[in-house]
Coordinates of C-alpha atoms in Angstrom, one line a residue:
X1 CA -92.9 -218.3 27.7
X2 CA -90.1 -220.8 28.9
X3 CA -91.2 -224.8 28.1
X4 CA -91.2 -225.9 31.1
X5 CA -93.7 -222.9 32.0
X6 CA -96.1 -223.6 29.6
X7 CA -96.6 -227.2 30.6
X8 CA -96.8 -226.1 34.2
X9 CA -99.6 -224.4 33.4
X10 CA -101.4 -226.9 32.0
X11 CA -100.6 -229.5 35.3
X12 CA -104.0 -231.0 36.1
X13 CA -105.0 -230.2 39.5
X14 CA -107.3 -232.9 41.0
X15 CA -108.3 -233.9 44.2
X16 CA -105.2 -235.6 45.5
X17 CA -104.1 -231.8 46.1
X18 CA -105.5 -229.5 49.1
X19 CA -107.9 -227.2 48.5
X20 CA -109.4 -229.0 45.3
X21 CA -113.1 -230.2 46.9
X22 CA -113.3 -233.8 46.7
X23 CA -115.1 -235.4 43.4
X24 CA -114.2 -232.2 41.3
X25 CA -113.3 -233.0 37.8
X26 CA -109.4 -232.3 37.5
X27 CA -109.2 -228.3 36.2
X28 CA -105.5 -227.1 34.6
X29 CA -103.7 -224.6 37.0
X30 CA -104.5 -222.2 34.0
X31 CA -108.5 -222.7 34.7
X32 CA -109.1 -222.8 38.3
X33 CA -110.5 -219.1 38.1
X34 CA -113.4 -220.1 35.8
X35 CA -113.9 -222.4 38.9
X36 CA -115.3 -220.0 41.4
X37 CA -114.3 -221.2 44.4
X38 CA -114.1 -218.8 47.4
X39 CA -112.3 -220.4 51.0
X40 CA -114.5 -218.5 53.1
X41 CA -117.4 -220.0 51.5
X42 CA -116.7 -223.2 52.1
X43 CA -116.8 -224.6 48.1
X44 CA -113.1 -225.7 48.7
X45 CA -111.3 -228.4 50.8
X46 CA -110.2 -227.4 53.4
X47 CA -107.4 -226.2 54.7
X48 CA -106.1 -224.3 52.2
X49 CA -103.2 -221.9 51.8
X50 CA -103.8 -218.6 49.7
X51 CA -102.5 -215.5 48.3
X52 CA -103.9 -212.0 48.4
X53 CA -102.7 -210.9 44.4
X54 CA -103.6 -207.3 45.3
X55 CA -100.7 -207.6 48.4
X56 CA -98.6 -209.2 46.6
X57 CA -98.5 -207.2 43.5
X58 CA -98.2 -204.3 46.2
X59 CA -95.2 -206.0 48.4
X60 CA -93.3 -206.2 45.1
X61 CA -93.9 -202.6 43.7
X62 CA -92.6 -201.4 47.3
X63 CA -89.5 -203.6 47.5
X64 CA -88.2 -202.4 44.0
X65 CA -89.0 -198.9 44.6
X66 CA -87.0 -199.2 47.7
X67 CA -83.9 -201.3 45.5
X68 CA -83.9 -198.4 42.7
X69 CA -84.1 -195.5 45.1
X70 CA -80.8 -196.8 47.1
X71 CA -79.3 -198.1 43.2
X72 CA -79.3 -201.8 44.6
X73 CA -80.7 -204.9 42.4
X74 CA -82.9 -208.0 43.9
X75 CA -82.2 -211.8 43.5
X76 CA -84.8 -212.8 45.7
X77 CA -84.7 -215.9 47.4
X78 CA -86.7 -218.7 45.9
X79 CA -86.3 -221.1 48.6
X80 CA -89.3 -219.1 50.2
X81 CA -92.1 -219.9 47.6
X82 CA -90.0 -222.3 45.5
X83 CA -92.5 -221.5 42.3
X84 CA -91.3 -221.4 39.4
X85 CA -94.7 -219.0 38.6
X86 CA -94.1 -216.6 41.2
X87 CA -89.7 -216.4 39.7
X88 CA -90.8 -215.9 36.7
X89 CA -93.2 -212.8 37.9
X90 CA -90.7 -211.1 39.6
X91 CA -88.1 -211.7 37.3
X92 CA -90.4 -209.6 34.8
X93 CA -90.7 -207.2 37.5
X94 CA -86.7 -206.2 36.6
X95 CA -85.1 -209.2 39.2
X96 CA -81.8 -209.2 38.3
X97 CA -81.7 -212.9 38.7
X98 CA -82.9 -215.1 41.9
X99 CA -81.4 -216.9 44.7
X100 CA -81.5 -220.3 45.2
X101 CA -80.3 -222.7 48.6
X102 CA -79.2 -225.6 46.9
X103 CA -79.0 -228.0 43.3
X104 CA -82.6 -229.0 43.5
X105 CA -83.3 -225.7 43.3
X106 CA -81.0 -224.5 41.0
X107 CA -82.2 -227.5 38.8
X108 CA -86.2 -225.9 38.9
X109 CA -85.0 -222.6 37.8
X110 CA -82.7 -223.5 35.2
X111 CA -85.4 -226.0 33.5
X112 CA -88.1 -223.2 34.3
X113 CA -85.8 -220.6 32.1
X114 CA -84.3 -218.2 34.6
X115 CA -80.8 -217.8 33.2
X116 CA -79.1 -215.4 36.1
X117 CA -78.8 -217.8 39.5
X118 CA -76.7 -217.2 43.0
X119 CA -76.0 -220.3 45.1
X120 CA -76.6 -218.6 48.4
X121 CA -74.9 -221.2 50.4
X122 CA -71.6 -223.8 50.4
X123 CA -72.1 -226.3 47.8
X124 CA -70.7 -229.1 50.0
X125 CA -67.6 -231.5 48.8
X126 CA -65.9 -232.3 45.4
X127 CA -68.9 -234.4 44.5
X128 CA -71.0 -232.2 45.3
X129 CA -69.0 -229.6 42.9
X130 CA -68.8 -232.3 40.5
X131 CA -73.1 -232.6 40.5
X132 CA -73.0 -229.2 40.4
X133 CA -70.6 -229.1 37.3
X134 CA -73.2 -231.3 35.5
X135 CA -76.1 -229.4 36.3
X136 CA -74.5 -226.1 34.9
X137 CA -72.6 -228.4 31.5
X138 CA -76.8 -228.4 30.7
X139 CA -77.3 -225.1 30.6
X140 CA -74.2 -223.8 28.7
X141 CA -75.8 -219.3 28.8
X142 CA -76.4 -220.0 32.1
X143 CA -74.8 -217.9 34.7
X144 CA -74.7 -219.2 38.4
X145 CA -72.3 -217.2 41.3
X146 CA -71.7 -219.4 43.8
X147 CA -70.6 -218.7 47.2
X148 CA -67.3 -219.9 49.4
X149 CA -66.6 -219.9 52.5
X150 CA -62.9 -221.7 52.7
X151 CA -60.7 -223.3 50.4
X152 CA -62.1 -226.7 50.5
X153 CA -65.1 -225.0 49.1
X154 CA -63.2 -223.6 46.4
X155 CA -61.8 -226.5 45.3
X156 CA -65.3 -227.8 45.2
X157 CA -66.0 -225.4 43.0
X158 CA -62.7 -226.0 41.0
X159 CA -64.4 -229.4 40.1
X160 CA -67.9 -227.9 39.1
X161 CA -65.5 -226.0 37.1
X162 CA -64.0 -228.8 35.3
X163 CA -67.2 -230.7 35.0
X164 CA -68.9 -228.0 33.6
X165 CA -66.1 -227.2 31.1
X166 CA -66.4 -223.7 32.0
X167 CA -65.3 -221.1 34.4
X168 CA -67.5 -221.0 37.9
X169 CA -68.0 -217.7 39.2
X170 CA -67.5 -217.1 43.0
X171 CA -69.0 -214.9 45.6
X172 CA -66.2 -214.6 48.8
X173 CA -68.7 -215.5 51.9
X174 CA -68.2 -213.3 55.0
X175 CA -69.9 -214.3 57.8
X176 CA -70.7 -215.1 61.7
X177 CA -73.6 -216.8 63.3
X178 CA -73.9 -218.8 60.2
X179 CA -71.2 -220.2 57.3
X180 CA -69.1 -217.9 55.9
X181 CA -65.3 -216.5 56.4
X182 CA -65.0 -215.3 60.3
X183 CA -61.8 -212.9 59.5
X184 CA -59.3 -211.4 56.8
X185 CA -57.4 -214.5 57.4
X186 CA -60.0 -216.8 56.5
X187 CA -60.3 -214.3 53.2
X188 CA -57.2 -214.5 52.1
X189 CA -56.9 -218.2 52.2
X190 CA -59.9 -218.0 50.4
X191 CA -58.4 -216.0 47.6
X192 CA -54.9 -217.4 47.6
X193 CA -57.0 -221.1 47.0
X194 CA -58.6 -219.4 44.3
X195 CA -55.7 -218.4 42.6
X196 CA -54.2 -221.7 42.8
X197 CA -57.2 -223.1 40.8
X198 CA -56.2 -220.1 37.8
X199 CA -58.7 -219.9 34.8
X200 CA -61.2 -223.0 36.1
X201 CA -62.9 -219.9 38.6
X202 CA -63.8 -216.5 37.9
X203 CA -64.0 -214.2 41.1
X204 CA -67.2 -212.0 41.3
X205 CA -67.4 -210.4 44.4
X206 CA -68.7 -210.6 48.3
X207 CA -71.4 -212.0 49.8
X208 CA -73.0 -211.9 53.5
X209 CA -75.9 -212.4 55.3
X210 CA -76.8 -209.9 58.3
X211 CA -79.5 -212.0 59.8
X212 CA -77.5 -214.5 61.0
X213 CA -75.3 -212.2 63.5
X214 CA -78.9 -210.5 64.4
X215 CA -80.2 -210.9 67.7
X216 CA -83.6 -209.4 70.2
X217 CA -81.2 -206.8 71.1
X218 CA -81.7 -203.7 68.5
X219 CA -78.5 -202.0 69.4
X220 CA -76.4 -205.5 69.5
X221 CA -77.9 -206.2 66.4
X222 CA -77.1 -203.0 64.8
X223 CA -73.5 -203.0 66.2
X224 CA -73.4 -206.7 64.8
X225 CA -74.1 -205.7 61.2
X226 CA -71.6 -202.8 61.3
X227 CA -69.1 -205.3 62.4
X228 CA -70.1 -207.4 59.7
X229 CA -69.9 -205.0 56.7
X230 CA -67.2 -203.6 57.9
X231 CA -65.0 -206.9 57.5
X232 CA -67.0 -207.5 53.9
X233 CA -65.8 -204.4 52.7
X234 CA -62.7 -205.1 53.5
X235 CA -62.8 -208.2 51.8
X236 CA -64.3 -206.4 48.4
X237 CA -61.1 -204.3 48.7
X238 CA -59.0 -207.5 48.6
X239 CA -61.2 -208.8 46.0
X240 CA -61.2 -205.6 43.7
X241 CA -57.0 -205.4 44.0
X242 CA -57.3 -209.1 42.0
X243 CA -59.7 -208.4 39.8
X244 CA -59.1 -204.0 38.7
X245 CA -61.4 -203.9 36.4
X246 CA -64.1 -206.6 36.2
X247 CA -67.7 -205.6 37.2
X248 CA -68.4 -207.0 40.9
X249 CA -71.1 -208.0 42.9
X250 CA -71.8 -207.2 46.9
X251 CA -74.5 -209.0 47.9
X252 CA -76.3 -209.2 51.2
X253 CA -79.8 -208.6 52.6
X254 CA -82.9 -210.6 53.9
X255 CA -86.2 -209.4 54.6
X256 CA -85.5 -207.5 58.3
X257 CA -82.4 -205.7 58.3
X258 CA -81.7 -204.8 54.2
X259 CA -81.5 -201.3 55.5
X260 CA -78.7 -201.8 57.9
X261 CA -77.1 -203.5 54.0
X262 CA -77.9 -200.5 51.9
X263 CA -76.8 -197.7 54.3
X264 CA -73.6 -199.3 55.4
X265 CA -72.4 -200.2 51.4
X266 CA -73.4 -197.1 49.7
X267 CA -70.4 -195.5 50.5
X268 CA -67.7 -197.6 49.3
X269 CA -69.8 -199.3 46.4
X270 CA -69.9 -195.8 45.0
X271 CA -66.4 -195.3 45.2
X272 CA -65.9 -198.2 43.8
X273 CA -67.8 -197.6 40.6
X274 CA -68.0 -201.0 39.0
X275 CA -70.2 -202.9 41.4
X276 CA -73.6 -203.9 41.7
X277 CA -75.6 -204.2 45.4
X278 CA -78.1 -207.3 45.3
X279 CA -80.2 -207.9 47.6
X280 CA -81.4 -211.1 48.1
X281 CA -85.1 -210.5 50.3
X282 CA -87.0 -213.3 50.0
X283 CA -89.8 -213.6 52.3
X284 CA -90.8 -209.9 52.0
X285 CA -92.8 -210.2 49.2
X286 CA -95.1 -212.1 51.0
X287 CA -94.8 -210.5 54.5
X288 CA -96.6 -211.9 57.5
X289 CA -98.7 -211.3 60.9
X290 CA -95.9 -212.2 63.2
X291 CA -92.0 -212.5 62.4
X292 CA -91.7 -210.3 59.5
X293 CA -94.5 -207.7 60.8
X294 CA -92.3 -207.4 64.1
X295 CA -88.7 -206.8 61.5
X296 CA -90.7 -204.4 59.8
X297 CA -91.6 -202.4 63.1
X298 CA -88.4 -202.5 64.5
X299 CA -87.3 -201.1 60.8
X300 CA -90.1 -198.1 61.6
X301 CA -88.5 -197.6 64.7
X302 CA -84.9 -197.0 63.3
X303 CA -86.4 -194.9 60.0
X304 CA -84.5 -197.3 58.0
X305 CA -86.8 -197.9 55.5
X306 CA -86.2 -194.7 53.2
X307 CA -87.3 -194.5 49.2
X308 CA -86.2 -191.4 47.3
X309 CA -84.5 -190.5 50.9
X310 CA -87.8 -190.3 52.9
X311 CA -88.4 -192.1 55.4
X312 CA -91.5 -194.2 54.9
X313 CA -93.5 -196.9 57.5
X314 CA -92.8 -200.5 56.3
X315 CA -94.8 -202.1 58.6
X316 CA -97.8 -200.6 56.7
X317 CA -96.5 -200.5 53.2
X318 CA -96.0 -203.5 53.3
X319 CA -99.3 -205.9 53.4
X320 CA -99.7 -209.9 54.5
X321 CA -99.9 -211.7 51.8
X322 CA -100.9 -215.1 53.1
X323 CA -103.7 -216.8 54.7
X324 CA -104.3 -220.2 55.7
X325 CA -108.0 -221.2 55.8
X326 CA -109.2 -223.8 58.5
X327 CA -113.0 -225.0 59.1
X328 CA -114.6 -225.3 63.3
X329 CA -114.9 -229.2 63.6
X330 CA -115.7 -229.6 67.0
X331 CA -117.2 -227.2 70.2
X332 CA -116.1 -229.8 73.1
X333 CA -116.1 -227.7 75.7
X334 CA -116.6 -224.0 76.3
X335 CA -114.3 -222.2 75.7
X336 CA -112.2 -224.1 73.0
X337 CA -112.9 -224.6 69.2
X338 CA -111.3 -227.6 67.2
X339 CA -109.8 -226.3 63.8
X340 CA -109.1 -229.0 61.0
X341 CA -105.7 -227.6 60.5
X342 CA -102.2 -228.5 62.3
X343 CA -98.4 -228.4 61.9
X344 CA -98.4 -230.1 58.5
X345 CA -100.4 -227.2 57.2
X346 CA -98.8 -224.4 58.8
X347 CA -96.0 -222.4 60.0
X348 CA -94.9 -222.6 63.5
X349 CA -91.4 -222.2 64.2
X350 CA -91.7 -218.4 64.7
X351 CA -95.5 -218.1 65.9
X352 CA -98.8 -219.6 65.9
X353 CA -101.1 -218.9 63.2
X354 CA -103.2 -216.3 64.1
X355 CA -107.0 -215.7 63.8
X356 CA -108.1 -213.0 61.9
X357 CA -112.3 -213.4 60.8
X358 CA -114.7 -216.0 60.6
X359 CA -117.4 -217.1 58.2
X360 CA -120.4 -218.6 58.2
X361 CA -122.1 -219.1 54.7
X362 CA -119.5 -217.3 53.1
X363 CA -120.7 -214.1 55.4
X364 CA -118.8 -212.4 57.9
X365 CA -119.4 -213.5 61.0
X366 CA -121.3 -211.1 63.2
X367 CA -119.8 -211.1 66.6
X368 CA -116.4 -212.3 65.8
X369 CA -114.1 -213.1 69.4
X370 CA -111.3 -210.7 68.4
X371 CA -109.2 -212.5 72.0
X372 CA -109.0 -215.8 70.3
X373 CA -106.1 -217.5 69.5
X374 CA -104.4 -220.4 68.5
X375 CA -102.8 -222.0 71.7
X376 CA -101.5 -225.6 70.1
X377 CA -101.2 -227.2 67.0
X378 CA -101.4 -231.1 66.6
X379 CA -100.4 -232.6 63.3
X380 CA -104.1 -232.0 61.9
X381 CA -105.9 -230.4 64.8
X382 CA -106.0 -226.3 65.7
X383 CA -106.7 -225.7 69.3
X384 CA -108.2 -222.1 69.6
X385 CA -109.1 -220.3 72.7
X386 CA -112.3 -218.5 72.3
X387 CA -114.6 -216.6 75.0
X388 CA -117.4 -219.3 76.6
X389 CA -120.1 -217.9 75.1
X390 CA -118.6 -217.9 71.7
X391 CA -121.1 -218.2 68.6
X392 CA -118.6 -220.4 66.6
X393 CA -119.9 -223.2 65.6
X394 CA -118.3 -226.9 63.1
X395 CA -118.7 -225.8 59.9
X396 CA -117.4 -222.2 60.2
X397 CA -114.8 -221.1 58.2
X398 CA -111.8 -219.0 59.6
X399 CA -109.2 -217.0 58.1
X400 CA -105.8 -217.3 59.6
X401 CA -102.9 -214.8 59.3
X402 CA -99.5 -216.8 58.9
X403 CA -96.0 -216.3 60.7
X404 CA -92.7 -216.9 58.6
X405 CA -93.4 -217.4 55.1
X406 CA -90.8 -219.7 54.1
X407 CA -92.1 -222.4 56.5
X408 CA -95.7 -222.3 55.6
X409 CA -95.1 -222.5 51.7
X410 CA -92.8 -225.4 51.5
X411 CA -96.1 -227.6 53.0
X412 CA -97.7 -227.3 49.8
X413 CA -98.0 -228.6 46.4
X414 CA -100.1 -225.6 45.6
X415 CA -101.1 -222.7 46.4
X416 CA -104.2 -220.4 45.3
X417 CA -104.2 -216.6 44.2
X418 CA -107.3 -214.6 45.3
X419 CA -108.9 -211.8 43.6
X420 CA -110.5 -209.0 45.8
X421 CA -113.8 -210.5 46.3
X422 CA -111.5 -213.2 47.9
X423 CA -112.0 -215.7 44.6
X424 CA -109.8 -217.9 43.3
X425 CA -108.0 -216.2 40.0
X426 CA -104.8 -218.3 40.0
X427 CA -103.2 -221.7 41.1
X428 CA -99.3 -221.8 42.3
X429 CA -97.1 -225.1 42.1
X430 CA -94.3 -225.3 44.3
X431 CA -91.0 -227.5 44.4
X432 CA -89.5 -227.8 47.3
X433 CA -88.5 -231.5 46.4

């Protein structure tokens, strides 16, 4: 195991972190299962922020069965969990490398081992290249493919390049909604400013990202993504006429529409013959209850989520992973319940967190309100609407499905794995700087 892993491991986890109950002797993240703690019991601090191992371990068996059946490779997006831990995992699942956003990022991965790295954005000005250039002289077997977008990018890269005292490889960015080249012009000035920069940058292929030309509109969106692939492919072509025989890379794909990716690239990828698809879905290894469970139905609804070329339903083969854990604190009026958990805990950008079961004593509680729901979030306070005569009392414990993964994660230090009886088996650090 890399280092850097190893001594994760043994990071002491005390009670300066969530979750850890107050007063409990400081446990490695290697020995929190010997613990015992259970959320819905109430033996932890709460809130708390946890992942089903079971789901998980499922989410990722069905995303690479769905890459292999449609030949594509995953780079999955770290800047969702940002864990070094949960990399590593699905790098020994058969990642081909991972995605990161930015240098921070990059620099955790690197020090953590993972040797295969995509910048999925612009890396900013010439000193921005140039921190970039210093990151990557530390890590000489490193490789990182970096993406650009226009030729001040490039030349950003040019002067990783030198810093680095190697060639950068670069990913031509296609794009709308978001960053990224808006038309063949914009790709060949891309390209012509790479060739004026000669051995200091290494082209490797195309990248997009389909989400950001998505909208509520299914058949919009569809017509959208065509549009978009369409102009990347053209843009490979251009790509592959400088570069006849090197092996390429198309990448594309986030967690709602990598069908829409695979179908529309299969075609000329195979013609091609030297290039890999990646796909760089992120947030579907953990799934949700609101954003992501919606994506998944409106996937369902097209039959675009084929392995072995049958269709099968994503929005059940794929499970939510994540739950936040809140305690009652107060009954002030009927009708409402006070939860000790609020927007620093929490996503809410897509949806509210969404109650799922209670607890009383670590028991299910009988007569659960199945109508309640989260109406407002403070910074530490819950408001959830429950029926007047609700039994919920302070001191229950209730389970809350999540919306938008990569918002909830990056509140935490750590997050905890849970076995099947809903114990703790495993402890996640998280650096999102």
């Amino acid at each position: 195991m890399n280092p850097f892993l190893e001594t994760l491991l043994d990071t002491p986890l005390d009670d300066t972190y969530r979750g850890i109950p107050p007063g409990e002797p400081a446990v490695p993240l290697r020995g929190v299962a010997a613990r015992g703690w259970q959320p819905r019991s109430g033996n932890m601090a709460l809130p708390v922020l946890t992942l089903d191992e079971a789901a998980f371990a499922h989410n990722v068996e069905q995303i690479f069965q769905y890459a292999r059946s449609h030949g594509a490779a995953l780079a999955p997006h770290a800047k969702t969990p940002m864990s070094p831990q949960i990399v590593q995992r699905l790098l020994d699942a058969g990642a081909w490398g991972a995605t990161v956003a930015n240098l921070q990022q990059a620099a955790v991965l690197l020090r953590a081992g993972v040797s295969r790295l995509m910048l999925g954005n612009e890396i900013g000005g010439a000193a921005s290249g140039a921190r970039l250039g210093k990151l990557l002289a530390g890590y000489p077997h490193a490789r990182l493919l970096a993406f650009a977008d226009s030729a001040d990018t490039v030349r950003s890269l040019a002067a990783a390049a030198a810093e680095a005292g190697r060639p950068v490889e670069v990913l031509v960015e296609v794009g709308g909604g978001r960053a990224g080249a808006r038309d063949d012009a914009a790709v060949a000035a891309i390209l012509a400013a790479i060739r004026e920069q000669g051995a200091k940058l290494a082209l490797a292929g195309v990248a997009t990202y389909e989400g950001a030309v998505a909208s509520s509109d299914a058949a919009l969106t569809a017509s959208n993504i065509a549009a978009l692939m369409e102009r990347a492919a053209r843009a490979f072509k251009e790509v592959r006429a400088l570069a006849p025989h090197a092996p390429l890379v198309f990448t594309a794909g986030g967690s709602a529409f990598f069908d829409h990716v695979t179908q529309a690239a299969k075609g000329w990828l195979s013609e091609d013959g030297n290039a890999q698809l990646v796909l760089r879905s992120g947030a579907i290894f953990f799934h949700d209850h609101g954003t992501y469970q919606r994506a998944l139905q409106a996937m369902d609804a097209r039959a675009g989520f084929l392995v072995d070329g049958q269709a099968r339903n994503a929005a059940t083969d794929f499970r939510p992973a994540l739950r936040l854990w809140g305690e009652v604190l107060s009954r002030p009026e009927p009708g409402l319940a006070i939860c000790g958990f609020g927007m620093r805990d929490v996503s809410y950008d897509q949806d509210l967190p969404a109650p799922l079961a209670a607890f009383r004593g670590g028991a299910a509680l009988p007569g659960w309100d199945t109508q309640a729901r989260v109406t407002r979030l403070n910074d530490q306070h819950a408001f959830l609407a429950i029926a007047p005569d609700s039994e919920l009392a302070p001191g229950d414990v209730i389970e809350f499905g999540i919306s938008h993964p990569c918002t909830c994660l990056d509140r935490w230090r750590v997050f905890f794995g849970l076995d099947a009886d809903g114990r703790v088996q495993s402890a996640y650090r998280t650096f999102f700087g």
